[in-house]
Amino acid sequence: MITKSIELFNRAQQSIPGGVNSPVRAFKSVGGTPIFIKRAKGAYLFDEDGNRYIDYINSWGPMILGHAYQPVVDAIREKAYDSTSFGTPTELEIEMAELIKSMVANVDLVRMVNSGTEACMSAIRLARGYTGRNKIIKFEGCYHGHADSFLVKAGSGVATLEIQQVPGVTTGVSNDTLTAPYNNIEAVKKLIHENKTQIAAIIIEPVAGNMGCIPPAPGFLESLRTICNEEKIIFILDEVMTGFRLSPGGAQARLNIEADLVTYGKIIGAGMPVGAFGGKKEIMQHIAPLGNVYQAGTLSGNPVALIAGFTLLQALKENPAIYTELEEKTSYLHNGLNAVLKEYGTDYTINRIGSMVSIHFSRHAVTDFTSAAAANNEIFKKFFHAMLQRGVYLPPSAFETWFISNALTIDDLNQTISAAEDAIKEMM
Ligand code: KE4
């Protein structure tokens, strides 16, 4: 029964475009009524009708230790008493920058912003300002937020809504965005050959998470690093999703790859609006007010938002065993789903790295956007709703990654696997 969600969705559409403040929440690609959530705790969401769901979205990544993680809640409550914003420098911003630097090897300077989009948008502007070049290379199906430069063959909601060309993004902007298939180094080399000395940056999700989860092919990131060195192109790793999720040092540490600039979001805000970009001083010192690459924000480094992220990051840094637990839980889930799908299911493939996992209803390996888009979305839709009806809330799009939180218990995972078995049996 989702009577209240139906009523609220009808009402929401009177005042909010599509009834949502971010398109992926609208259930457009899976159909049906988006569920309105009232509260959440640990691994569970509770909707307005009182239904409980095991949560595999976790606010699209931030809730790595589960919802309403008590130290974060307490820190927000205490900080808010001292006002919610000053618009001045604060000690907490220094502590946050120092904490990030202590966890990530190649960041000398870091600037806080308010979203992953802002972080990626600012990193691109910095790369262009530093190199004096205009073009960037991004990868089909990767999503770096909704800044104009990125809305070319983008993943996440753009792919979910099958928007080929985003109105409002000028040809001038999109002409400066070159795209290549993920994991295709020859395509990158061709673009560079055709645009010699014009490319400011290559930006990539080190593990793609916006077309489902797609790990880099062996040597792919290393080849990009080499090309950037040779061509004096700024190598930007978008770790908004992977940062502090795949390891305390993110994908860079886990995959042993170093960017020139790295962007963060999600986990560093613990569910509050926080993003960041950082890198070597040689590049970052071009950011205003040190340099002339202007970047700003009224609420950048906001004390209430930062204390949430700082508290969560500290917990992750001080308890590295969390990553082993996350890995074990994700592996357990992977094996359980694999057993069910193999027994009863249709064509499928499961991609996983660390605590990022996704199911693709395809008989082929999913290694780039084309192969992700070739999967059977009709089956995904049925699976999504069959799981939702059984109290398991998956991301409402085949172009998203499942996010595992450490609040999940083995019992939750067993319930999920059992729900998948019933769902697949019902569907087949
Ligand atoms: P935000 O501006 O939404 O905070 O971050 C943009 C962004 C940048 N880079 C990566 C790798 C991202 O995954 C994102 C945002 N992720 C999507 C979910 N796949 C956000 C969900 C939404 O749009 O509501």
Tab-separated table of C-alpha atoms and ligand atoms in Angstrom:
chain	number	residue	atom	x	y	z
A	1	MET	CA	0.000	0.000	0.000
A	2	ILE	CA	1.501	3.337	-1.047
A	3	THR	CA	-1.600	5.492	-0.830
A	4	LYS	CA	0.147	8.422	0.802
A	5	SER	CA	3.013	8.386	-1.748
A	6	ILE	CA	0.480	8.460	-4.605
A	7	GLU	CA	-1.327	11.370	-2.996
A	8	LEU	CA	1.919	13.236	-2.294
A	9	PHE	CA	3.261	12.640	-5.808
A	10	ASN	CA	0.085	14.098	-7.336
A	11	ARG	CA	0.389	17.101	-5.043
A	12	ALA	CA	4.148	17.494	-5.644
A	13	GLN	CA	3.620	17.728	-9.400
A	14	GLN	CA	1.531	20.862	-8.893
A	15	SER	CA	4.525	22.768	-7.537
A	16	ILE	CA	7.741	20.943	-8.530
A	17	PRO	CA	8.796	20.008	-12.105
A	18	GLY	CA	7.931	16.316	-12.396
A	19	GLY	CA	7.226	16.303	-8.657
A	20	VAL	CA	10.908	15.819	-7.813
A	21	ASN	CA	13.965	17.948	-7.189
A	22	SER	CA	16.216	15.568	-9.090
A	23	PRO	CA	15.050	13.582	-12.135
A	24	VAL	CA	16.424	10.161	-11.177
A	25	ARG	CA	13.996	10.099	-8.235
A	26	ALA	CA	10.948	10.206	-10.517
A	27	PHE	CA	10.829	6.479	-11.432
A	28	LYS	CA	10.603	7.553	-15.097
A	29	SER	CA	12.531	4.590	-16.478
A	30	VAL	CA	10.941	1.991	-14.187
A	31	GLY	CA	7.412	3.423	-14.120
A	32	GLY	CA	5.074	3.662	-11.187
A	33	THR	CA	4.879	6.184	-8.349
A	34	PRO	CA	8.032	7.300	-6.572
A	35	ILE	CA	8.001	6.385	-2.910
A	36	PHE	CA	7.938	9.316	-0.498
A	37	ILE	CA	10.213	8.604	2.435
A	38	LYS	CA	9.371	9.939	5.905
A	39	ARG	CA	12.478	8.832	7.806
A	40	ALA	CA	15.399	6.430	7.756
A	41	LYS	CA	17.667	4.713	10.274
A	42	GLY	CA	20.615	2.422	9.651
A	43	ALA	CA	19.910	0.229	6.619
A	44	TYR	CA	16.213	1.053	6.455
A	45	LEU	CA	13.931	3.575	4.800
A	46	PHE	CA	10.397	4.124	6.109
A	47	ASP	CA	7.882	5.607	3.681
A	48	GLU	CA	4.874	7.821	4.363
A	49	ASP	CA	2.628	4.768	4.442
A	50	GLY	CA	4.746	3.106	7.111
A	51	ASN	CA	6.375	0.557	4.802
A	52	ARG	CA	9.985	-0.422	5.578
A	53	TYR	CA	12.595	-0.931	2.858
A	54	ILE	CA	16.148	-2.238	2.917
A	55	ASP	CA	17.977	0.671	1.288
A	56	TYR	CA	20.434	0.152	-1.580
A	57	ILE	CA	20.454	3.794	-2.657
A	58	ASN	CA	21.698	5.325	0.595
A	59	SER	CA	21.104	8.823	-0.799
A	60	TRP	CA	23.115	7.805	-3.921
A	61	GLY	CA	26.218	7.062	-1.888
A	62	PRO	CA	26.669	9.280	1.207
A	63	MET	CA	25.145	6.915	3.782
A	64	ILE	CA	28.088	4.499	3.814
A	65	LEU	CA	27.576	3.852	7.557
A	66	GLY	CA	23.804	3.852	7.285
A	67	HIS	CA	21.156	6.497	7.853
A	68	ALA	CA	21.104	8.803	10.901
A	69	TYR	CA	24.577	7.644	11.977
A	70	GLN	CA	24.424	8.897	15.563
A	71	PRO	CA	27.785	10.751	15.752
A	72	VAL	CA	26.830	12.714	12.620
A	73	VAL	CA	23.351	13.542	13.923
A	74	ASP	CA	24.781	14.691	17.253
A	75	ALA	CA	27.497	16.796	15.570
A	76	ILE	CA	24.967	18.560	13.315
A	77	ARG	CA	22.649	19.281	16.227
A	78	GLU	CA	25.453	20.753	18.344
A	79	LYS	CA	26.977	22.819	15.512
A	80	ALA	CA	23.635	24.342	14.480
A	81	TYR	CA	23.325	26.028	17.892
A	82	ASP	CA	26.298	28.258	16.929
A	83	SER	CA	24.482	29.498	13.787
A	84	THR	CA	24.187	27.715	10.447
A	85	SER	CA	26.566	29.918	8.464
A	86	PHE	CA	28.906	32.885	8.857
A	87	GLY	CA	30.349	33.509	5.393
A	88	THR	CA	33.772	33.880	7.015
A	89	PRO	CA	36.760	31.557	7.353
A	90	THR	CA	36.407	29.004	10.157
A	91	GLU	CA	38.782	26.583	11.894
A	92	LEU	CA	36.582	23.658	10.881
A	93	GLU	CA	37.341	24.347	7.201
A	94	ILE	CA	41.058	24.003	7.945
A	95	GLU	CA	40.437	20.784	9.884
A	96	MET	CA	38.352	19.378	7.004
A	97	ALA	CA	41.006	20.255	4.420
A	98	GLU	CA	43.730	18.725	6.621
A	99	LEU	CA	41.649	15.583	7.153
A	100	ILE	CA	41.121	15.141	3.392
A	101	LYS	CA	44.838	15.739	2.776
A	102	SER	CA	45.696	13.124	5.435
A	103	MET	CA	43.591	10.543	3.584
A	104	VAL	CA	44.509	11.346	-0.021
A	105	ALA	CA	48.144	11.374	-1.117
A	106	ASN	CA	48.195	13.817	-4.014
A	107	VAL	CA	46.172	16.722	-2.669
A	108	ASP	CA	48.207	19.760	-1.550
A	109	LEU	CA	45.304	22.217	-1.665
A	110	VAL	CA	41.559	21.537	-1.587
A	111	ARG	CA	38.582	23.849	-2.080
A	112	MET	CA	35.184	23.025	-0.564
A	113	VAL	CA	32.033	23.550	-2.654
A	114	ASN	CA	28.377	22.512	-2.310
A	115	SER	CA	27.890	19.617	-4.710
A	116	GLY	CA	29.657	17.147	-6.942
A	117	THR	CA	28.575	19.205	-9.942
A	118	GLU	CA	30.285	22.281	-8.555
A	119	ALA	CA	33.423	20.286	-7.799
A	120	CYS	CA	33.668	18.883	-11.338
A	121	MET	CA	32.654	22.155	-12.986
A	122	SER	CA	35.328	24.017	-11.032
A	123	ALA	CA	37.995	21.404	-11.794
A	124	ILE	CA	37.295	21.712	-15.518
A	125	ARG	CA	37.467	25.506	-15.384
A	126	LEU	CA	40.758	25.278	-13.492
A	127	ALA	CA	42.203	22.849	-16.052
A	128	ARG	CA	41.180	25.183	-18.876
A	129	GLY	CA	42.574	28.235	-17.064
A	130	TYR	CA	45.840	26.477	-16.215
A	131	THR	CA	46.475	25.060	-19.702
A	132	GLY	CA	44.924	27.830	-21.782
A	133	ARG	CA	43.145	25.103	-23.760
A	134	ASN	CA	39.380	24.747	-24.306
A	135	LYS	CA	38.441	21.152	-25.056
A	136	ILE	CA	37.827	18.311	-22.612
A	137	ILE	CA	37.412	14.577	-23.052
A	138	LYS	CA	34.732	12.778	-21.055
A	139	PHE	CA	33.434	9.245	-21.464
A	140	GLU	CA	30.033	8.101	-22.727
A	141	GLY	CA	27.844	7.168	-19.791
A	142	CYS	CA	29.956	8.933	-17.222
A	143	TYR	CA	28.175	11.603	-15.232
A	144	HIS	CA	29.974	14.535	-13.644
A	145	GLY	CA	26.917	16.573	-12.643
A	146	HIS	CA	24.673	18.867	-14.629
A	147	ALA	CA	27.129	21.595	-15.690
A	148	ASP	CA	26.758	22.329	-19.414
A	149	SER	CA	30.129	20.866	-20.395
A	150	PHE	CA	29.190	17.476	-18.971
A	151	LEU	CA	25.751	17.041	-20.516
A	152	VAL	CA	27.144	15.367	-23.611
A	153	LYS	CA	26.461	11.604	-23.735
A	154	ALA	CA	26.113	11.686	-19.957
A	155	GLY	CA	25.071	8.845	-17.691
A	156	SER	CA	22.805	8.743	-14.625
A	157	GLY	CA	19.568	10.668	-15.124
A	158	VAL	CA	20.469	11.849	-18.638
A	159	ALA	CA	20.813	8.232	-19.781
A	160	THR	CA	17.850	7.136	-17.674
A	161	LEU	CA	15.623	9.681	-19.419
A	162	GLU	CA	17.247	8.860	-22.788
A	163	ILE	CA	17.961	12.532	-23.476
A	164	GLN	CA	20.167	12.607	-26.571
A	165	GLN	CA	20.805	16.341	-26.713
A	166	VAL	CA	20.092	18.510	-23.671
A	167	PRO	CA	18.279	21.696	-24.782
A	168	GLY	CA	19.968	24.811	-23.453
A	169	VAL	CA	23.497	23.436	-23.780
A	170	THR	CA	24.914	25.568	-26.584
A	171	THR	CA	26.792	24.063	-29.516
A	172	GLY	CA	29.710	26.251	-28.491
A	173	VAL	CA	29.917	24.467	-25.170
A	174	SER	CA	29.171	20.975	-26.464
A	175	ASN	CA	31.696	21.357	-29.292
A	176	ASP	CA	34.376	21.668	-26.625
A	177	THR	CA	33.321	18.377	-25.035
A	178	LEU	CA	34.744	15.344	-26.845
A	179	THR	CA	33.567	11.881	-25.866
A	180	ALA	CA	34.994	8.383	-26.069
A	181	PRO	CA	33.630	4.993	-25.004
A	182	TYR	CA	34.677	3.939	-21.487
A	183	ASN	CA	37.597	1.482	-21.523
A	184	ASN	CA	38.493	2.393	-25.131
A	185	ILE	CA	41.998	3.850	-25.168
A	186	GLU	CA	42.283	3.821	-28.973
A	187	ALA	CA	39.293	6.159	-29.213
A	188	VAL	CA	41.018	8.550	-26.790
A	189	LYS	CA	44.235	8.463	-28.804
A	190	LYS	CA	42.246	9.265	-31.972
A	191	LEU	CA	40.576	12.275	-30.305
A	192	ILE	CA	43.932	13.565	-29.127
A	193	HIS	CA	45.458	13.132	-32.576
A	194	GLU	CA	42.549	15.087	-34.104
A	195	ASN	CA	42.689	17.828	-31.465
A	196	LYS	CA	46.417	18.198	-30.888
A	197	THR	CA	47.308	20.758	-28.176
A	198	GLN	CA	43.625	21.719	-27.787
A	199	ILE	CA	42.637	19.417	-24.934
A	200	ALA	CA	42.785	20.871	-21.424
A	201	ALA	CA	41.594	17.840	-19.470
A	202	ILE	CA	40.449	14.269	-19.488
A	203	ILE	CA	37.814	13.708	-16.808
A	204	ILE	CA	36.688	10.232	-15.853
A	205	GLU	CA	34.983	8.277	-13.102
A	206	PRO	CA	37.811	5.891	-12.097
A	207	VAL	CA	35.087	3.312	-11.579
A	208	ALA	CA	32.025	4.248	-13.593
A	209	GLY	CA	28.911	4.312	-11.432
A	210	ASN	CA	26.422	6.141	-13.654
A	211	MET	CA	25.743	3.412	-16.170
A	212	GLY	CA	25.576	0.787	-13.496
A	213	CYS	CA	28.931	-0.131	-11.979
A	214	ILE	CA	31.690	-0.529	-14.592
A	215	PRO	CA	35.263	-1.043	-13.369
A	216	PRO	CA	38.152	0.187	-15.540
A	217	ALA	CA	39.746	-2.434	-17.759
A	218	PRO	CA	43.265	-3.431	-16.619
A	219	GLY	CA	45.712	-0.740	-17.737
A	220	PHE	CA	43.034	1.680	-18.960
A	221	LEU	CA	43.509	4.347	-16.300
A	222	GLU	CA	47.282	3.905	-16.446
A	223	SER	CA	47.189	4.517	-20.211
A	224	LEU	CA	45.173	7.685	-19.662
A	225	ARG	CA	47.719	8.828	-17.082
A	226	THR	CA	50.569	8.242	-19.547
A	227	ILE	CA	48.759	10.084	-22.344
A	228	CYS	CA	48.084	13.050	-20.047
A	229	ASN	CA	51.764	13.193	-19.094
A	230	GLU	CA	52.858	13.074	-22.727
A	231	GLU	CA	50.279	15.597	-23.977
A	232	LYS	CA	50.366	17.889	-20.914
A	233	ILE	CA	46.658	17.291	-20.361
A	234	ILE	CA	45.202	17.616	-16.855
A	235	PHE	CA	44.012	14.206	-15.627
A	236	ILE	CA	40.878	14.641	-13.508
A	237	LEU	CA	39.476	11.722	-11.526
A	238	ASP	CA	35.862	12.301	-10.555
A	239	GLU	CA	35.680	10.555	-7.173
A	240	VAL	CA	32.339	12.050	-6.170
A	241	MET	CA	30.985	8.502	-5.952
A	242	THR	CA	34.134	6.423	-5.337
A	243	GLY	CA	35.875	8.823	-2.964
A	244	PHE	CA	36.210	7.418	0.561
A	245	ARG	CA	33.962	4.527	-0.584
A	246	LEU	CA	36.390	2.210	-2.370
A	247	SER	CA	39.043	2.749	0.323
A	248	PRO	CA	39.978	5.473	2.806
A	249	GLY	CA	41.975	6.989	-0.074
A	250	GLY	CA	39.225	6.298	-2.588
A	251	ALA	CA	39.788	4.818	-6.032
A	252	GLN	CA	43.184	6.463	-6.355
A	253	ALA	CA	44.574	4.448	-3.459
A	254	ARG	CA	42.680	1.279	-4.327
A	255	LEU	CA	43.653	1.327	-8.007
A	256	ASN	CA	47.064	2.918	-7.453
A	257	ILE	CA	46.463	5.766	-9.891
A	258	GLU	CA	47.189	9.459	-9.325
A	259	ALA	CA	45.181	12.305	-10.812
A	260	ASP	CA	46.299	15.892	-11.272
A	261	LEU	CA	42.942	17.021	-9.884
A	262	VAL	CA	40.393	14.960	-7.961
A	263	THR	CA	36.785	15.785	-7.149
A	264	TYR	CA	34.673	14.669	-4.207
A	265	GLY	CA	31.061	14.770	-3.016
A	266	LYS	CA	28.479	12.495	-1.378
A	267	ILE	CA	30.375	10.813	1.488
A	268	ILE	CA	32.315	13.992	2.375
A	269	GLY	CA	29.006	15.615	3.222
A	270	ALA	CA	27.466	12.593	5.005
A	271	GLY	CA	24.201	13.516	3.307
A	272	MET	CA	24.671	17.277	3.636
A	273	PRO	CA	25.448	19.427	0.535
A	274	VAL	CA	29.253	19.235	0.277
A	275	GLY	CA	31.652	18.816	-2.643
A	276	ALA	CA	35.363	19.461	-3.032
A	277	PHE	CA	38.136	19.568	-5.607
A	278	GLY	CA	41.844	19.419	-4.966
A	279	GLY	CA	45.241	18.552	-6.299
A	280	LYS	CA	48.845	19.633	-6.609
A	281	LYS	CA	49.697	23.156	-5.483
A	282	GLU	CA	51.185	23.946	-8.911
A	283	ILE	CA	47.672	23.733	-10.382
A	284	MET	CA	45.436	24.636	-7.425
A	285	GLN	CA	47.297	27.908	-6.804
A	286	HIS	CA	45.605	29.285	-9.931
A	287	ILE	CA	42.257	29.320	-8.096
A	288	ALA	CA	41.101	32.735	-6.828
A	289	PRO	CA	42.032	34.541	-4.716
A	290	LEU	CA	45.558	33.096	-5.220
A	291	GLY	CA	45.169	33.041	-8.986
A	292	ASN	CA	42.592	34.331	-11.443
A	293	VAL	CA	40.524	31.192	-12.065
A	294	TYR	CA	37.447	32.421	-10.284
A	295	GLN	CA	35.400	30.006	-8.201
A	296	ALA	CA	33.188	30.932	-5.234
A	297	GLY	CA	30.178	29.983	-3.092
A	298	THR	CA	28.133	31.644	-0.351
A	299	LEU	CA	27.795	28.380	1.543
A	300	SER	CA	31.081	26.739	0.577
A	301	GLY	CA	32.620	25.249	3.724
A	302	ASN	CA	29.336	25.647	5.584
A	303	PRO	CA	29.890	24.700	9.242
A	304	VAL	CA	26.822	22.479	9.680
A	305	ALA	CA	27.448	20.655	6.403
A	306	LEU	CA	31.170	20.288	7.062
A	307	ILE	CA	30.790	18.975	10.605
A	308	ALA	CA	28.625	16.177	9.217
A	309	GLY	CA	31.180	15.195	6.580
A	310	PHE	CA	34.117	15.685	8.935
A	311	THR	CA	32.528	13.395	11.539
A	312	LEU	CA	31.820	10.673	8.971
A	313	LEU	CA	35.263	10.916	7.361
A	314	GLN	CA	36.941	10.689	10.752
A	315	ALA	CA	34.957	7.539	11.549
A	316	LEU	CA	36.041	6.003	8.244
A	317	LYS	CA	39.674	6.985	8.746
A	318	GLU	CA	39.801	5.652	12.311
A	319	ASN	CA	38.067	2.353	11.489
A	320	PRO	CA	39.582	0.998	8.247
A	321	ALA	CA	38.078	-2.411	9.120
A	322	ILE	CA	34.808	-0.890	7.856
A	323	TYR	CA	36.103	-1.317	4.297
A	324	THR	CA	36.781	-5.003	4.858
A	325	GLU	CA	33.273	-5.432	6.267
A	326	LEU	CA	31.767	-3.553	3.306
A	327	GLU	CA	33.751	-5.721	0.892
A	328	GLU	CA	32.617	-8.929	2.617
A	329	LYS	CA	28.972	-7.873	2.691
A	330	THR	CA	28.993	-6.854	-0.973
A	331	SER	CA	30.700	-10.094	-1.957
A	332	TYR	CA	28.136	-12.078	0.068
A	333	LEU	CA	25.300	-10.250	-1.695
A	334	HIS	CA	26.973	-10.723	-5.095
A	335	ASN	CA	27.357	-14.468	-4.564
A	336	GLY	CA	23.801	-14.815	-3.303
A	337	LEU	CA	22.294	-12.920	-6.233
A	338	ASN	CA	24.484	-14.823	-8.663
A	339	ALA	CA	23.266	-18.157	-7.302
A	340	VAL	CA	19.624	-17.076	-7.635
A	341	LEU	CA	19.939	-15.599	-11.104
A	342	LYS	CA	21.892	-18.607	-12.352
A	343	GLU	CA	19.252	-20.973	-10.960
A	344	TYR	CA	16.121	-19.239	-12.166
A	345	GLY	CA	17.083	-16.247	-14.109
A	346	THR	CA	17.465	-14.917	-17.567
A	347	ASP	CA	20.618	-13.523	-19.173
A	348	TYR	CA	22.427	-11.368	-16.642
A	349	THR	CA	25.789	-10.119	-15.555
A	350	ILE	CA	26.804	-8.651	-12.208
A	351	ASN	CA	29.524	-5.987	-12.009
A	352	ARG	CA	31.158	-5.286	-8.667
A	353	ILE	CA	34.102	-3.533	-7.128
A	354	GLY	CA	34.356	-2.836	-3.409
A	355	SER	CA	30.905	-1.824	-2.168
A	356	MET	CA	29.624	-0.844	-5.611
A	357	VAL	CA	27.564	-3.458	-7.441
A	358	SER	CA	25.014	-3.597	-10.265
A	359	ILE	CA	22.955	-6.216	-12.101
A	360	HIS	CA	22.653	-5.933	-15.880
A	361	PHE	CA	20.100	-8.159	-17.622
A	362	SER	CA	22.338	-8.918	-20.558
A	363	ARG	CA	24.229	-11.998	-21.707
A	364	HIS	CA	27.225	-9.844	-22.645
A	365	ALA	CA	29.872	-8.311	-20.441
A	366	VAL	CA	28.990	-4.706	-19.576
A	367	THR	CA	32.154	-2.668	-20.066
A	368	ASP	CA	30.898	0.624	-21.507
A	369	PHE	CA	27.724	2.611	-22.142
A	370	THR	CA	26.802	0.770	-25.357
A	371	SER	CA	26.866	-2.609	-23.634
A	372	ALA	CA	25.077	-1.187	-20.585
A	373	ALA	CA	22.343	0.301	-22.770
A	374	ALA	CA	21.954	-3.009	-24.631
A	375	ALA	CA	20.755	-4.738	-21.459
A	376	ASN	CA	17.057	-5.602	-21.164
A	377	ASN	CA	15.430	-2.672	-19.384
A	378	GLU	CA	11.978	-4.321	-19.411
A	379	ILE	CA	13.331	-7.100	-17.206
A	380	PHE	CA	15.076	-4.540	-14.996
A	381	LYS	CA	11.770	-2.674	-14.532
A	382	LYS	CA	9.973	-5.862	-13.467
A	383	PHE	CA	12.829	-6.815	-11.151
A	384	PHE	CA	12.912	-3.349	-9.591
A	385	HIS	CA	9.202	-3.387	-8.743
A	386	ALA	CA	9.195	-7.014	-7.638
A	387	MET	CA	11.980	-6.171	-5.195
A	388	LEU	CA	10.274	-2.955	-4.066
A	389	GLN	CA	7.090	-4.897	-3.302
A	390	ARG	CA	9.220	-7.221	-1.173
A	391	GLY	CA	10.684	-4.330	0.820
A	392	VAL	CA	13.974	-3.892	-1.045
A	393	TYR	CA	14.609	-0.437	-2.498
A	394	LEU	CA	17.032	-0.542	-5.440
A	395	PRO	CA	18.119	2.500	-7.466
A	396	PRO	CA	15.187	3.162	-9.866
A	397	SER	CA	17.345	2.939	-12.987
A	398	ALA	CA	19.517	0.365	-14.722
A	399	PHE	CA	22.035	3.188	-15.183
A	400	GLU	CA	22.818	3.414	-11.488
A	401	THR	CA	24.951	1.522	-9.037
A	402	TRP	CA	23.648	-0.150	-5.890
A	403	PHE	CA	25.235	1.481	-2.839
A	404	ILE	CA	26.039	-0.814	0.095
A	405	SER	CA	26.048	0.609	3.618
A	406	ASN	CA	27.842	-0.952	6.538
A	407	ALA	CA	24.592	-0.838	8.486
A	408	LEU	CA	23.373	-3.819	6.415
A	409	THR	CA	23.376	-7.057	8.404
A	410	ILE	CA	23.754	-10.564	7.033
A	411	ASP	CA	20.060	-10.974	7.768
A	412	ASP	CA	19.300	-7.946	5.549
A	413	LEU	CA	21.440	-9.452	2.813
A	414	ASN	CA	19.695	-12.812	3.146
A	415	GLN	CA	16.326	-11.057	2.955
A	416	THR	CA	17.510	-9.304	-0.208
A	417	ILE	CA	18.695	-12.548	-1.798
A	418	SER	CA	15.465	-14.291	-0.839
A	419	ALA	CA	13.425	-11.406	-2.286
A	420	ALA	CA	15.454	-11.686	-5.502
A	421	GLU	CA	14.726	-15.415	-5.681
A	422	ASP	CA	10.967	-14.829	-5.297
A	423	ALA	CA	11.081	-11.924	-7.730
A	424	ILE	CA	12.921	-13.853	-10.419
A	425	LYS	CA	10.640	-16.898	-10.009
A	426	GLU	CA	7.606	-14.614	-10.323
A	427	MET	CA	9.043	-12.951	-13.419
A	428	MET	CA	10.282	-16.009	-15.303
B	1	KE4	P1	25.856	16.221	-7.440
B	1	KE4	O1	25.939	17.556	-8.133
B	1	KE4	O2	24.570	15.477	-7.781
B	1	KE4	O3	26.132	16.283	-5.955
B	1	KE4	O4	27.076	15.319	-7.999
B	1	KE4	C1	27.177	15.105	-9.398
B	1	KE4	C2	27.996	13.855	-9.637
B	1	KE4	C3	29.309	13.994	-10.068
B	1	KE4	N1	30.090	12.911	-10.290
B	1	KE4	C4	29.601	11.655	-10.090
B	1	KE4	C5	30.502	10.479	-10.354
B	1	KE4	C6	28.265	11.457	-9.657
B	1	KE4	O5	27.796	10.191	-9.482
B	1	KE4	C7	27.447	12.570	-9.424
B	1	KE4	C8	26.004	12.443	-8.994
B	1	KE4	N2	25.488	11.106	-8.941
B	1	KE4	C9	24.069	10.954	-9.198
B	1	KE4	C10	23.683	9.501	-8.974
B	1	KE4	N3	24.327	8.609	-9.891
B	1	KE4	C11	23.248	11.888	-8.389
B	1	KE4	C12	21.795	11.517	-8.221
B	1	KE4	C13	20.915	12.601	-8.720
B	1	KE4	O6	21.221	13.194	-9.779
B	1	KE4	O7	19.900	12.847	-8.039
